[in-house]
Amino acid sequence: MHENQISPSEWEVMRVVWTTHPITSKEIDDILKEKKEWKLATTKTLIGRLVKKGMLSTEKQGRKYQYSPVVSEKESIDEAIDDLLGQMCTTKVGQTIESILEKSSLSISDLERLEALIQEKKVDAPEKIKCGCTPGQCSCVH
């Protein structure tokens, strides 16, 4: 698990800041009011946690603070994916990606990029993925 791992509520705040920055806590709260029934204090608490985790930077503008992302949305998504994949048996990764594809709505261009990537990966893919789990952590035969 990475030290910058963030909760689902913190993701909500980060998605707003990635879209619009610099931004004040009140502006973040106004945007999230559409989706969440949080009090401003809740939004400010989440912002404080994100600043502490090094995900947001803060700059004082008069009497207000403005927040900007320290890490990109892509970096954060990649880290979350690494965390997820690091928690499972390597032999289950293919099934997990298949499950994600089944549950996702994808455009033709998304699917074309995925097809190209699959063809690329086939070039040097092994016949079988080896399990790297500690014995007793999965049902694979080592």
Coordinates of C-alpha atoms in Angstrom, one line a residue:
M1 CA 0.0 0.0 0.0
H2 CA 1.3 3.4 -0.9
E3 CA 1.5 6.2 1.7
N4 CA -0.6 8.4 -0.6
Q5 CA -3.5 6.0 -0.8
I6 CA -6.7 8.0 -0.5
S7 CA -10.3 7.1 0.6
P8 CA -13.3 7.2 -1.8
S9 CA -14.4 10.5 -0.2
E10 CA -10.9 12.0 -0.8
W11 CA -11.1 10.8 -4.4
E12 CA -14.3 12.9 -4.8
V13 CA -12.4 16.0 -3.6
M14 CA -9.3 15.2 -5.8
R15 CA -11.5 14.8 -8.9
V16 CA -12.8 18.4 -8.4
V17 CA -9.3 19.8 -7.8
W18 CA -7.9 17.9 -10.9
T19 CA -10.6 19.5 -13.0
T20 CA -10.4 23.0 -11.6
H21 CA -7.4 24.5 -9.8
P22 CA -6.4 26.6 -8.0
I23 CA -9.7 26.3 -6.1
T24 CA -11.0 27.2 -2.6
S25 CA -12.6 24.9 -0.1
K26 CA -15.9 26.7 -0.6
E27 CA -15.8 26.2 -4.4
I28 CA -15.0 22.5 -3.9
D29 CA -17.9 22.2 -1.5
D30 CA -20.3 24.0 -3.9
I31 CA -19.4 21.5 -6.7
L32 CA -19.7 18.5 -4.4
K33 CA -23.1 19.6 -3.0
E34 CA -24.6 18.3 -6.2
K35 CA -23.4 14.8 -5.3
K36 CA -22.8 14.6 -1.6
E37 CA -24.6 15.9 1.4
W38 CA -21.5 17.0 3.2
K39 CA -21.2 20.0 5.5
L40 CA -18.4 22.5 4.6
A41 CA -16.5 21.2 7.7
T42 CA -16.4 17.7 6.1
T43 CA -15.0 19.0 2.9
K44 CA -12.4 21.0 4.8
T45 CA -11.4 17.9 6.8
L46 CA -10.9 15.9 3.6
I47 CA -8.9 18.8 2.1
G48 CA -6.7 18.9 5.3
R49 CA -6.1 15.1 5.0
L50 CA -5.1 15.5 1.3
V51 CA -2.7 18.3 2.1
K52 CA -1.2 16.2 4.9
K53 CA -0.8 13.2 2.5
G54 CA 1.0 15.5 0.0
M55 CA -1.8 15.2 -2.6
L56 CA -2.8 18.9 -2.5
S57 CA -0.7 22.1 -2.2
T58 CA -2.1 25.1 -0.5
E59 CA -1.5 28.8 -1.1
K60 CA -2.9 31.7 0.8
Q61 CA -4.7 34.3 -1.3
G62 CA -5.8 37.1 1.1
R63 CA -8.1 35.5 3.7
K64 CA -8.7 32.4 1.6
Y65 CA -6.6 29.3 0.8
Q66 CA -6.5 27.9 -2.7
Y67 CA -5.7 24.3 -3.4
S68 CA -3.9 22.7 -6.3
P69 CA -3.0 19.0 -7.0
V70 CA 0.5 17.9 -6.3
V71 CA 0.1 14.7 -8.2
S72 CA -1.8 14.1 -11.5
E73 CA -4.9 12.1 -11.8
K74 CA -3.1 9.6 -14.0
E75 CA -0.4 9.1 -11.4
S76 CA -3.0 8.5 -8.7
I77 CA -5.0 6.1 -10.8
D78 CA -1.8 4.2 -11.7
E79 CA -0.9 4.0 -8.0
A80 CA -4.3 2.7 -7.1
I81 CA -4.1 0.0 -9.9
D82 CA -0.6 -1.0 -8.6
D83 CA -2.0 -1.3 -5.1
L84 CA -4.9 -3.4 -6.3
L85 CA -2.8 -5.7 -8.5
G86 CA -0.2 -6.0 -5.7
Q87 CA -2.9 -7.5 -3.4
M88 CA -3.8 -10.5 -5.6
C89 CA -2.2 -13.6 -7.0
T90 CA -0.4 -12.8 -10.3
T91 CA -2.4 -15.6 -12.0
K92 CA -5.7 -13.7 -11.2
V93 CA -4.6 -10.4 -13.0
G94 CA -6.0 -11.5 -16.4
Q95 CA -9.4 -12.4 -14.9
T96 CA -9.5 -9.1 -13.1
I97 CA -8.8 -7.1 -16.2
E98 CA -11.4 -9.1 -18.0
S99 CA -13.9 -8.3 -15.2
I100 CA -13.1 -4.6 -15.5
L101 CA -13.7 -4.7 -19.2
E102 CA -17.0 -6.5 -18.8
K103 CA -18.2 -3.8 -16.3
S104 CA -16.9 -0.8 -18.3
S105 CA -18.5 1.3 -21.0
L106 CA -15.9 1.9 -23.6
S107 CA -15.8 3.8 -26.9
I108 CA -14.7 2.4 -30.2
S109 CA -11.4 4.2 -29.9
D110 CA -10.9 2.8 -26.4
L111 CA -11.4 -0.7 -27.7
E112 CA -9.1 -0.1 -30.7
R113 CA -6.3 1.0 -28.3
L114 CA -6.9 -2.0 -26.2
E115 CA -6.8 -4.3 -29.2
A116 CA -3.5 -2.8 -30.3
L117 CA -2.1 -3.1 -26.8
I118 CA -3.2 -6.8 -26.6
Q119 CA -1.5 -7.6 -29.9
E120 CA 1.7 -5.8 -28.7
K121 CA 1.6 -7.8 -25.4
K122 CA 1.1 -11.1 -27.2
V123 CA 4.5 -10.8 -28.9
D124 CA 6.4 -11.6 -25.7
A125 CA 3.7 -13.0 -23.4
P126 CA 4.5 -16.3 -21.6
E127 CA 2.3 -19.3 -22.1
K128 CA 1.4 -19.2 -18.4
I129 CA 1.8 -16.7 -15.6
K130 CA 3.7 -18.0 -12.6
C131 CA 2.3 -17.6 -9.1
G132 CA 4.4 -15.5 -6.8
C133 CA 2.3 -15.9 -3.6
T134 CA 3.5 -17.2 -0.3
P135 CA 2.2 -20.8 0.0
G136 CA -1.2 -20.7 1.7
Q137 CA -2.2 -17.4 0.2
C138 CA -3.8 -18.7 -2.9
S139 CA -5.0 -22.0 -4.4
C140 CA -2.4 -22.2 -7.2
V141 CA -0.1 -25.1 -7.4
H142 CA 3.4 -23.8 -7.0

